[in-house]
Amino acid sequence: MPVLTLRAARIPVVALTAGALLSGCAGMGGGSSGDKTIRVLMVNNPQMVDLQKLTKKYFTKETGITVDFTMMPENEVRDKISQDFANQARQYDVATISNFEVPFYAKNGWLMPLDSYAAKDKAFDQKDVLPSMRESLTAEDGKLYAEPFYGESSFLMYRKDVLAEKHLKMPERPTWQQVADIAAKVDGSRKGMNGICLRGLPGWGELMAPLTTVVNTFGGTWFTKDWKAQLDSPEFTKATKFYVDLVRKHGEAGAAQSGFAECLNNLTQGKSAMWYDATSAAGSLEAKGSPVKGKIGYVQAPVVKTDTSGWLYTWAWGVQKASRHPDNAWKFISWASSKKYESLVGKTFGWANVPAGKRSSTYSNPDYRDTASTFSEQTRKAITSAKPRDPGVQPRPTIGIQFVDIPEFADLGTKVAQEISAAIAGKQSVEAALKNSQKLAEKVGEEYR
């Protein structure tokens, strides 16, 4: 789950109109049949780097379609995509978007529905795509607007050897209180080892991702169904105090500045006995040469009032509605998100590098299961049990587990994270942080009421 800024979250209508005029009258789905080049804009994550390396040798050779890639860091690529897609400028045919953007990109008419392509492409096997992934990429109109490249949920990772030395057993689906009790008992069990690592770094995709799942399972929510802000509610306050107290008492040093990367390093280097975070971290922990390879146990996200609490996130392929090459764009997507491509990555780069988390068949593949045996089943369970439309105990105004799916959440979530991070740093109380946060959320909620 990433950090995100979305400066171009709401693109003025005038910009869209200007873009439409600039793009001329070629019309959606037109273009020259002789031009077999598509342009793809994507985040520069390792899985995308592998894709770029393999495309010419395999996809282009097979189809004759040339792919012109542009890769950028996450925050930059999100801004670039939103500008190009909002204006329907046609600079790019395909782009990596997440399940956060899909609902409002689709609502704004920036994306091409992919249902008909997926239905006709029997080899793609749309039914093999995990239901939670399909749901998260389907908009309110019931149409599918993106196909996942890889996906993740969240779970609890813990040092099996450390707990065993203390004669402690981790439940298959622990409660947060059980996790807190274990954190207290293993804190300091090794020199320099803390009980747990939790994100405290400001950012809607950093601190607010795990904390919002904790809020959900404690019975809280950011907004009621009719957009009344709830950040100062008893449930939201109790969950936040629990999280802040846990990380302050038994968490990592410098927690207010620790995000995914810092916690990954802490667990890898033996500085934390537990970590609640993205399922995608397991590949690094179990990689060849990792000092904790084989020492980590994995269980489902801790709960309180809900049956599950893991988040859901995916990097997926979206096609710009005004693309001149929609058919070729789909052929690329169909190849990049296929079972065939996963096998190609497994044989070329190793099965731990497969862009997993999207297909049911991945988790029954003997080669993948052999490599990822310690975490693959827990990952599958976490992703398939995630409930993006029903993550808590009350109705929500929009889809989303670890975020509220509106453009304004990128800014709101980050500002609230700054308040709570200050509480983790001991600079203010949780009550004061949430009082300030409530005012911010009320302003956003009023725009939708």
Short mmCIF file of C-alpha atoms in Angstrom, two decimals:
data_model
loop_
_atom_site.label_atom_id
_atom_site.label_comp_id
_atom_site.label_asym_id
_atom_site.label_seq_id
_atom_site.Cartn_x
_atom_site.Cartn_y
_atom_site.Cartn_z
CA MET A 1 0.00 0.00 0.00
CA PRO A 2 1.76 3.12 -1.23
CA VAL A 3 2.11 6.75 -0.38
CA LEU A 4 0.13 8.84 -2.81
CA THR A 5 -0.33 12.46 -3.69
CA LEU A 6 -2.98 13.38 -6.18
CA ARG A 7 -2.55 17.01 -7.03
CA ALA A 8 -4.66 16.53 -10.11
CA ALA A 9 -7.39 14.59 -8.36
CA ARG A 10 -10.17 16.82 -9.62
CA ILE A 11 -9.53 18.00 -13.13
CA PRO A 12 -11.62 21.00 -14.16
CA VAL A 13 -14.19 20.37 -16.85
CA VAL A 14 -12.57 23.05 -18.99
CA ALA A 15 -9.38 21.01 -19.08
CA LEU A 16 -11.28 17.94 -20.19
CA THR A 17 -12.99 19.93 -22.90
CA ALA A 18 -9.74 21.39 -24.10
CA GLY A 19 -8.20 17.96 -24.20
CA ALA A 20 -11.09 16.61 -26.20
CA LEU A 21 -10.71 19.40 -28.75
CA LEU A 22 -6.99 18.86 -29.00
CA SER A 23 -7.49 15.17 -29.58
CA GLY A 24 -9.47 15.90 -32.72
CA CYS A 25 -12.34 13.89 -34.18
CA ALA A 26 -10.76 10.51 -34.73
CA GLY A 27 -13.25 9.01 -32.31
CA MET A 28 -12.88 6.31 -29.73
CA GLY A 29 -11.59 3.07 -31.04
CA GLY A 30 -10.40 4.51 -34.34
CA GLY A 31 -6.83 5.02 -35.42
CA SER A 32 -4.65 3.65 -38.10
CA SER A 33 -4.78 -0.08 -38.54
CA GLY A 34 -1.18 0.08 -39.76
CA ASP A 35 0.13 1.60 -36.53
CA LYS A 36 0.92 -1.30 -34.21
CA THR A 37 2.52 0.70 -31.41
CA ILE A 38 0.84 1.30 -28.07
CA ARG A 39 2.11 3.57 -25.36
CA VAL A 40 2.06 2.37 -21.75
CA LEU A 41 2.65 4.57 -18.70
CA MET A 42 3.45 2.63 -15.55
CA VAL A 43 4.95 2.85 -12.09
CA ASN A 44 8.60 1.77 -11.90
CA ASN A 45 8.11 -1.11 -9.47
CA PRO A 46 10.28 -4.24 -9.86
CA GLN A 47 7.42 -6.25 -11.36
CA MET A 48 7.01 -3.63 -14.09
CA VAL A 49 10.75 -3.60 -14.76
CA ASP A 50 10.58 -7.35 -15.39
CA LEU A 51 7.63 -6.81 -17.71
CA GLN A 52 9.54 -4.27 -19.76
CA LYS A 53 12.46 -6.69 -20.12
CA LEU A 54 10.24 -9.49 -21.45
CA THR A 55 7.83 -7.60 -23.69
CA LYS A 56 9.86 -7.18 -26.88
CA LYS A 57 11.24 -10.71 -26.88
CA TYR A 58 7.90 -12.40 -26.26
CA PHE A 59 4.82 -10.15 -26.70
CA THR A 60 6.05 -8.10 -29.66
CA LYS A 61 7.55 -11.13 -31.36
CA GLU A 62 4.25 -12.98 -31.05
CA THR A 63 1.84 -10.15 -31.95
CA GLY A 64 3.87 -7.63 -33.94
CA ILE A 65 2.68 -4.94 -31.50
CA THR A 66 5.41 -2.62 -30.27
CA VAL A 67 5.05 -1.30 -26.73
CA ASP A 68 6.52 2.10 -25.93
CA PHE A 69 6.94 2.17 -22.13
CA THR A 70 7.26 5.21 -19.89
CA MET A 71 8.13 4.42 -16.27
CA MET A 72 8.05 6.85 -13.35
CA PRO A 73 8.13 6.82 -9.54
CA GLU A 74 4.72 6.33 -7.97
CA ASN A 75 3.78 9.87 -7.04
CA GLU A 76 4.93 11.22 -10.40
CA VAL A 77 3.19 8.56 -12.42
CA ARG A 78 -0.14 9.12 -10.66
CA ASP A 79 -0.09 12.81 -11.49
CA LYS A 80 0.94 12.12 -15.09
CA ILE A 81 -1.81 9.55 -15.56
CA SER A 82 -4.51 11.73 -14.06
CA GLN A 83 -3.55 14.65 -16.30
CA ASP A 84 -3.43 12.57 -19.48
CA PHE A 85 -6.57 10.53 -18.81
CA ALA A 86 -8.61 13.49 -17.54
CA ASN A 87 -7.88 15.41 -20.72
CA GLN A 88 -8.27 12.28 -22.88
CA ALA A 89 -5.07 13.50 -24.48
CA ARG A 90 -4.20 10.08 -25.96
CA GLN A 91 -0.54 10.36 -25.09
CA TYR A 92 -0.90 6.94 -23.47
CA ASP A 93 -3.18 4.04 -24.32
CA VAL A 94 -2.67 2.01 -21.14
CA ALA A 95 -1.63 3.02 -17.62
CA THR A 96 -1.15 1.42 -14.23
CA ILE A 97 -3.93 2.54 -11.90
CA SER A 98 -5.05 1.11 -8.58
CA ASN A 99 -8.37 0.15 -7.07
CA PHE A 100 -8.30 3.56 -5.39
CA GLU A 101 -8.51 5.44 -8.70
CA VAL A 102 -10.77 3.10 -10.69
CA PRO A 103 -14.15 4.15 -9.19
CA PHE A 104 -13.79 7.88 -9.77
CA TYR A 105 -11.83 7.54 -13.02
CA ALA A 106 -14.73 5.43 -14.31
CA LYS A 107 -17.32 7.84 -12.97
CA ASN A 108 -15.55 10.70 -14.78
CA GLY A 109 -15.61 8.77 -18.05
CA TRP A 110 -11.84 8.50 -18.38
CA LEU A 111 -11.64 4.69 -18.77
CA MET A 112 -12.77 2.21 -21.36
CA PRO A 113 -14.94 -0.65 -20.05
CA LEU A 114 -13.17 -3.99 -20.51
CA ASP A 115 -16.07 -6.41 -20.03
CA SER A 116 -16.53 -7.23 -23.71
CA TYR A 117 -12.82 -7.82 -24.25
CA ALA A 118 -12.57 -10.09 -21.21
CA ALA A 119 -15.69 -12.02 -22.25
CA LYS A 120 -14.41 -12.69 -25.78
CA ASP A 121 -10.87 -13.60 -24.71
CA LYS A 122 -11.38 -17.17 -23.49
CA ALA A 123 -7.64 -17.76 -23.01
CA PHE A 124 -7.50 -14.88 -20.54
CA ASP A 125 -9.92 -16.75 -18.27
CA GLN A 126 -11.54 -13.86 -16.44
CA LYS A 127 -13.18 -16.22 -13.94
CA ASP A 128 -9.72 -17.17 -12.71
CA VAL A 129 -9.17 -13.58 -11.49
CA LEU A 130 -9.86 -13.52 -7.76
CA PRO A 131 -13.39 -12.24 -7.01
CA SER A 132 -12.21 -9.54 -4.59
CA MET A 133 -9.93 -8.19 -7.31
CA ARG A 134 -12.71 -8.17 -9.90
CA GLU A 135 -15.02 -6.43 -7.45
CA SER A 136 -12.48 -3.76 -6.54
CA LEU A 137 -11.99 -2.90 -10.23
CA THR A 138 -15.70 -2.77 -11.05
CA ALA A 139 -17.38 0.64 -10.85
CA GLU A 140 -20.82 1.58 -9.58
CA ASP A 141 -22.28 1.07 -13.05
CA GLY A 142 -21.36 -2.61 -12.82
CA LYS A 143 -18.73 -2.44 -15.55
CA LEU A 144 -15.17 -3.67 -15.31
CA TYR A 145 -12.63 -0.91 -15.90
CA ALA A 146 -9.23 -2.49 -15.17
CA GLU A 147 -7.45 -5.82 -14.98
CA PRO A 148 -5.03 -6.55 -12.10
CA PHE A 149 -1.30 -7.02 -12.71
CA TYR A 150 -0.65 -7.99 -9.11
CA GLY A 151 -2.41 -7.56 -5.80
CA GLU A 152 -1.99 -7.66 -2.06
CA SER A 153 -3.80 -7.70 1.26
CA SER A 154 -2.39 -7.33 4.78
CA PHE A 155 -1.49 -9.89 7.43
CA LEU A 156 0.53 -10.36 10.61
CA MET A 157 4.12 -11.56 10.37
CA TYR A 158 5.94 -12.85 13.43
CA ARG A 159 9.18 -14.54 14.45
CA LYS A 160 8.32 -18.18 15.12
CA ASP A 161 11.59 -18.84 16.96
CA VAL A 162 11.18 -15.89 19.31
CA LEU A 163 7.63 -16.85 20.27
CA ALA A 164 8.68 -20.47 20.74
CA GLU A 165 11.43 -19.47 23.14
CA LYS A 166 8.80 -17.69 25.22
CA HIS A 167 6.41 -20.66 24.92
CA LEU A 168 3.91 -18.47 23.12
CA LYS A 169 1.55 -19.62 20.36
CA MET A 170 0.17 -17.27 17.74
CA PRO A 171 -3.54 -17.87 17.02
CA GLU A 172 -4.52 -18.49 13.40
CA ARG A 173 -6.62 -15.31 13.45
CA PRO A 174 -5.53 -13.34 16.53
CA THR A 175 -7.40 -10.49 18.12
CA TRP A 176 -5.61 -7.19 18.45
CA GLN A 177 -5.53 -7.64 22.23
CA GLN A 178 -3.78 -10.99 21.80
CA VAL A 179 -1.24 -9.33 19.55
CA ALA A 180 -0.67 -6.57 22.11
CA ASP A 181 -0.21 -9.14 24.87
CA ILE A 182 2.34 -11.08 22.81
CA ALA A 183 4.14 -7.85 21.87
CA ALA A 184 4.59 -7.05 25.56
CA LYS A 185 6.00 -10.52 26.29
CA VAL A 186 8.50 -10.62 23.40
CA ASP A 187 9.57 -6.98 23.66
CA GLY A 188 13.29 -7.00 24.47
CA SER A 189 13.62 -10.78 24.14
CA ARG A 190 16.68 -10.16 21.96
CA LYS A 191 19.10 -7.28 22.18
CA GLY A 192 17.60 -4.35 20.30
CA MET A 193 14.37 -6.23 19.43
CA ASN A 194 10.99 -4.53 19.92
CA GLY A 195 7.70 -6.34 20.23
CA ILE A 196 6.08 -5.11 17.01
CA CYS A 197 6.55 -2.75 14.08
CA LEU A 198 3.65 -0.59 12.92
CA ARG A 199 3.71 2.25 10.42
CA GLY A 200 3.80 5.74 11.93
CA LEU A 201 5.07 7.66 8.92
CA PRO A 202 2.57 10.33 7.78
CA GLY A 203 0.76 9.55 4.53
CA TRP A 204 -2.63 8.15 3.59
CA GLY A 205 -0.87 5.13 2.10
CA GLU A 206 1.57 4.79 4.99
CA LEU A 207 0.24 5.21 8.55
CA MET A 208 -3.41 5.48 7.54
CA ALA A 209 -3.49 2.15 5.66
CA PRO A 210 -2.92 -0.18 8.63
CA LEU A 211 -4.59 2.17 11.11
CA THR A 212 -7.80 2.37 9.05
CA THR A 213 -8.06 -1.42 9.07
CA VAL A 214 -7.72 -1.30 12.86
CA VAL A 215 -10.43 1.38 13.02
CA ASN A 216 -12.71 -0.78 10.86
CA THR A 217 -12.42 -3.83 13.08
CA PHE A 218 -12.85 -1.77 16.26
CA GLY A 219 -16.22 -0.67 14.85
CA GLY A 220 -15.22 2.78 13.60
CA THR A 221 -15.47 4.45 10.21
CA TRP A 222 -14.32 7.68 8.55
CA PHE A 223 -17.85 8.56 7.41
CA THR A 224 -21.38 7.32 7.91
CA LYS A 225 -23.35 6.31 4.83
CA ASP A 226 -24.63 9.90 4.52
CA TRP A 227 -21.12 11.41 4.81
CA LYS A 228 -21.11 12.51 8.44
CA ALA A 229 -17.50 12.52 9.68
CA GLN A 230 -16.81 10.09 12.53
CA LEU A 231 -13.18 10.66 13.45
CA ASP A 232 -13.99 11.80 16.99
CA SER A 233 -16.42 8.93 17.60
CA PRO A 234 -15.75 6.57 20.55
CA GLU A 235 -14.89 3.70 18.19
CA PHE A 236 -12.43 5.66 16.05
CA THR A 237 -10.84 7.12 19.19
CA LYS A 238 -10.52 3.74 20.92
CA ALA A 239 -8.89 2.17 17.87
CA THR A 240 -6.45 5.03 17.40
CA LYS A 241 -5.48 5.09 21.07
CA PHE A 242 -4.90 1.34 20.94
CA TYR A 243 -2.65 1.66 17.87
CA VAL A 244 -0.72 4.64 19.26
CA ASP A 245 -0.30 3.09 22.70
CA LEU A 246 0.87 -0.24 21.22
CA VAL A 247 3.52 1.27 19.01
CA ARG A 248 4.68 3.71 21.71
CA LYS A 249 5.00 0.96 24.35
CA HIS A 250 6.30 -1.95 22.32
CA GLY A 251 6.98 -0.63 18.84
CA GLU A 252 10.07 0.35 16.90
CA ALA A 253 12.35 3.25 17.69
CA GLY A 254 11.50 6.32 15.63
CA ALA A 255 8.01 4.98 14.93
CA ALA A 256 6.66 8.35 13.82
CA GLN A 257 9.02 8.20 10.84
CA SER A 258 8.71 4.48 10.08
CA GLY A 259 6.82 3.27 7.04
CA PHE A 260 6.73 0.05 5.03
CA ALA A 261 10.42 0.15 4.11
CA GLU A 262 11.60 0.82 7.65
CA CYS A 263 9.47 -1.95 9.16
CA LEU A 264 10.61 -4.39 6.48
CA ASN A 265 14.18 -3.59 7.40
CA ASN A 266 13.43 -3.94 11.13
CA LEU A 267 11.94 -7.41 10.78
CA THR A 268 14.66 -8.51 8.37
CA GLN A 269 17.40 -7.29 10.70
CA GLY A 270 15.88 -8.84 13.82
CA LYS A 271 14.84 -5.53 15.37
CA SER A 272 11.14 -6.44 15.56
CA ALA A 273 9.43 -9.65 16.64
CA MET A 274 6.17 -8.93 14.77
CA TRP A 275 4.90 -6.73 11.94
CA TYR A 276 1.41 -6.05 10.63
CA ASP A 277 1.61 -4.96 6.98
CA ALA A 278 1.30 -5.89 3.29
CA THR A 279 1.31 -9.51 2.17
CA SER A 280 3.73 -8.46 -0.57
CA ALA A 281 6.46 -8.12 2.09
CA ALA A 282 6.68 -11.89 2.47
CA GLY A 283 8.57 -12.35 -0.80
CA SER A 284 11.41 -10.16 0.52
CA LEU A 285 11.46 -11.83 3.93
CA GLU A 286 11.68 -15.28 2.36
CA ALA A 287 14.06 -14.34 -0.43
CA LYS A 288 17.35 -16.14 -0.88
CA GLY A 289 19.90 -14.62 1.46
CA SER A 290 17.35 -13.09 3.85
CA PRO A 291 18.58 -13.54 7.45
CA VAL A 292 15.02 -14.37 8.57
CA LYS A 293 14.17 -16.79 5.74
CA GLY A 294 12.21 -19.69 7.26
CA LYS A 295 11.89 -17.97 10.64
CA ILE A 296 8.70 -16.01 9.94
CA GLY A 297 5.16 -17.17 10.59
CA TYR A 298 2.16 -15.63 8.82
CA VAL A 299 -1.41 -15.34 10.09
CA GLN A 300 -4.48 -13.36 9.09
CA ALA A 301 -4.94 -9.71 10.02
CA PRO A 302 -5.90 -9.24 13.70
CA VAL A 303 -9.57 -8.57 14.40
CA VAL A 304 -11.88 -7.23 17.11
CA LYS A 305 -15.51 -6.91 15.97
CA THR A 306 -15.20 -8.06 12.34
CA ASP A 307 -14.46 -11.51 10.94
CA THR A 308 -11.68 -10.17 8.72
CA SER A 309 -9.76 -6.92 8.58
CA GLY A 310 -7.11 -7.18 5.86
CA TRP A 311 -6.87 -4.46 3.23
CA LEU A 312 -7.01 -4.86 -0.54
CA TYR A 313 -4.77 -3.17 -3.07
CA THR A 314 -3.84 -3.83 -6.67
CA TRP A 315 -1.83 -2.26 -9.45
CA ALA A 316 -3.97 -2.78 -12.51
CA TRP A 317 -4.15 -1.90 -16.20
CA GLY A 318 -6.62 0.73 -17.35
CA VAL A 319 -7.22 1.80 -20.96
CA GLN A 320 -7.80 5.46 -21.74
CA LYS A 321 -11.28 5.83 -23.19
CA ALA A 322 -9.98 7.88 -26.13
CA SER A 323 -7.22 5.43 -26.99
CA ARG A 324 -6.72 5.00 -30.73
CA HIS A 325 -5.62 1.40 -30.22
CA PRO A 326 -8.04 -0.28 -27.80
CA ASP A 327 -7.78 -3.71 -29.42
CA ASN A 328 -4.00 -3.75 -29.22
CA ALA A 329 -4.18 -2.32 -25.71
CA TRP A 330 -6.31 -5.28 -24.64
CA LYS A 331 -3.91 -7.75 -26.29
CA PHE A 332 -1.11 -6.30 -24.17
CA ILE A 333 -3.19 -6.45 -20.99
CA SER A 334 -4.33 -9.98 -21.79
CA TRP A 335 -0.70 -11.08 -22.12
CA ALA A 336 0.72 -9.14 -19.13
CA SER A 337 -1.96 -10.36 -16.70
CA SER A 338 -2.15 -13.91 -18.02
CA LYS A 339 -1.24 -17.27 -16.52
CA LYS A 340 1.21 -17.64 -19.40
CA TYR A 341 3.07 -14.48 -18.35
CA GLU A 342 3.28 -15.66 -14.73
CA SER A 343 4.91 -18.89 -15.94
CA LEU A 344 7.30 -16.90 -18.10
CA VAL A 345 8.37 -14.79 -15.10
CA GLY A 346 8.71 -17.88 -12.92
CA LYS A 347 10.99 -19.61 -15.41
CA THR A 348 12.96 -16.46 -16.23
CA PHE A 349 13.35 -14.63 -12.92
CA GLY A 350 12.20 -17.20 -10.35
CA TRP A 351 8.77 -17.97 -8.93
CA ALA A 352 9.16 -15.59 -5.99
CA ASN A 353 9.11 -12.77 -8.55
CA VAL A 354 5.78 -13.72 -10.12
CA PRO A 355 3.26 -10.84 -10.05
CA ALA A 356 0.89 -12.81 -7.81
CA GLY A 357 -2.20 -11.90 -5.83
CA LYS A 358 -4.65 -11.76 -8.71
CA ARG A 359 -5.35 -15.29 -10.02
CA SER A 360 -6.73 -18.33 -8.26
CA SER A 361 -4.58 -20.62 -10.42
CA THR A 362 -1.38 -19.04 -9.08
CA TYR A 363 -2.03 -20.58 -5.69
CA SER A 364 -2.51 -24.07 -7.10
CA ASN A 365 0.62 -23.89 -9.26
CA PRO A 366 3.10 -26.44 -7.81
CA ASP A 367 6.12 -24.34 -8.79
CA TYR A 368 4.77 -21.24 -7.06
CA ARG A 369 3.55 -23.15 -4.02
CA ASP A 370 6.95 -24.79 -3.63
CA THR A 371 8.72 -21.42 -3.59
CA ALA A 372 6.13 -19.54 -1.54
CA SER A 373 4.89 -22.38 0.65
CA THR A 374 5.31 -20.46 3.92
CA PHE A 375 3.06 -17.56 2.95
CA SER A 376 1.13 -18.33 -0.26
CA GLU A 377 -1.97 -19.81 1.38
CA GLN A 378 -2.20 -17.07 4.00
CA THR A 379 -1.84 -14.51 1.21
CA ARG A 380 -4.60 -16.15 -0.82
CA LYS A 381 -6.89 -16.26 2.20
CA ALA A 382 -6.23 -12.62 3.00
CA ILE A 383 -6.95 -11.42 -0.53
CA THR A 384 -10.02 -13.58 -1.08
CA SER A 385 -11.57 -12.69 2.28
CA ALA A 386 -11.11 -8.93 1.92
CA LYS A 387 -14.41 -7.05 1.77
CA PRO A 388 -13.91 -3.76 -0.10
CA ARG A 389 -17.63 -2.90 0.01
CA ASP A 390 -18.26 -4.08 3.57
CA PRO A 391 -15.06 -3.66 5.60
CA GLY A 392 -16.60 -2.71 8.95
CA VAL A 393 -19.73 -2.99 11.05
CA GLN A 394 -21.78 -0.25 9.37
CA PRO A 395 -22.76 0.82 5.82
CA ARG A 396 -20.21 3.05 4.04
CA PRO A 397 -20.77 5.82 1.49
CA THR A 398 -18.23 4.37 -0.97
CA ILE A 399 -16.03 1.37 -1.65
CA GLY A 400 -12.68 0.97 0.13
CA ILE A 401 -11.09 -0.81 3.09
CA GLN A 402 -7.95 1.14 3.96
CA PHE A 403 -9.13 4.30 2.21
CA VAL A 404 -12.27 6.27 1.45
CA ASP A 405 -12.62 6.12 -2.31
CA ILE A 406 -12.88 9.81 -3.17
CA PRO A 407 -10.19 11.99 -4.76
CA GLU A 408 -10.04 14.21 -1.69
CA PHE A 409 -8.89 11.31 0.49
CA ALA A 410 -5.31 11.57 -0.72
CA ASP A 411 -5.05 15.00 0.90
CA LEU A 412 -7.38 14.35 3.83
CA GLY A 413 -5.79 11.05 4.74
CA THR A 414 -2.30 12.51 4.69
CA LYS A 415 -3.29 15.50 6.88
CA VAL A 416 -4.98 13.19 9.40
CA ALA A 417 -1.91 10.94 9.33
CA GLN A 418 0.24 13.95 10.19
CA GLU A 419 -1.93 14.61 13.24
CA ILE A 420 -1.78 11.01 14.45
CA SER A 421 1.92 10.68 13.70
CA ALA A 422 2.43 13.66 15.99
CA ALA A 423 0.58 11.71 18.70
CA ILE A 424 2.87 8.73 18.12
CA ALA A 425 5.82 11.09 18.53
CA GLY A 426 4.35 12.27 21.83
CA LYS A 427 3.79 15.81 20.62
CA GLN A 428 0.04 15.79 21.25
CA SER A 429 -2.70 13.52 22.60
CA VAL A 430 -4.78 11.21 20.43
CA GLU A 431 -7.86 13.19 21.43
CA ALA A 432 -6.30 16.43 20.21
CA ALA A 433 -5.17 14.76 16.96
CA LEU A 434 -8.66 13.45 16.25
CA LYS A 435 -10.33 16.73 17.19
CA ASN A 436 -8.29 18.47 14.51
CA SER A 437 -8.86 15.59 12.10
CA GLN A 438 -12.62 15.68 12.61
CA LYS A 439 -12.74 19.28 11.39
CA LEU A 440 -10.84 18.33 8.26
CA ALA A 441 -13.13 15.39 7.55
CA GLU A 442 -16.29 17.43 8.15
CA LYS A 443 -15.29 19.84 5.38
CA VAL A 444 -14.82 16.96 2.94
CA GLY A 445 -18.02 15.25 4.01
CA GLU A 446 -20.02 18.43 3.45
CA GLU A 447 -19.03 18.37 -0.23
CA TYR A 448 -20.84 15.05 -0.66
CA ARG A 449 -23.93 15.59 1.51
#
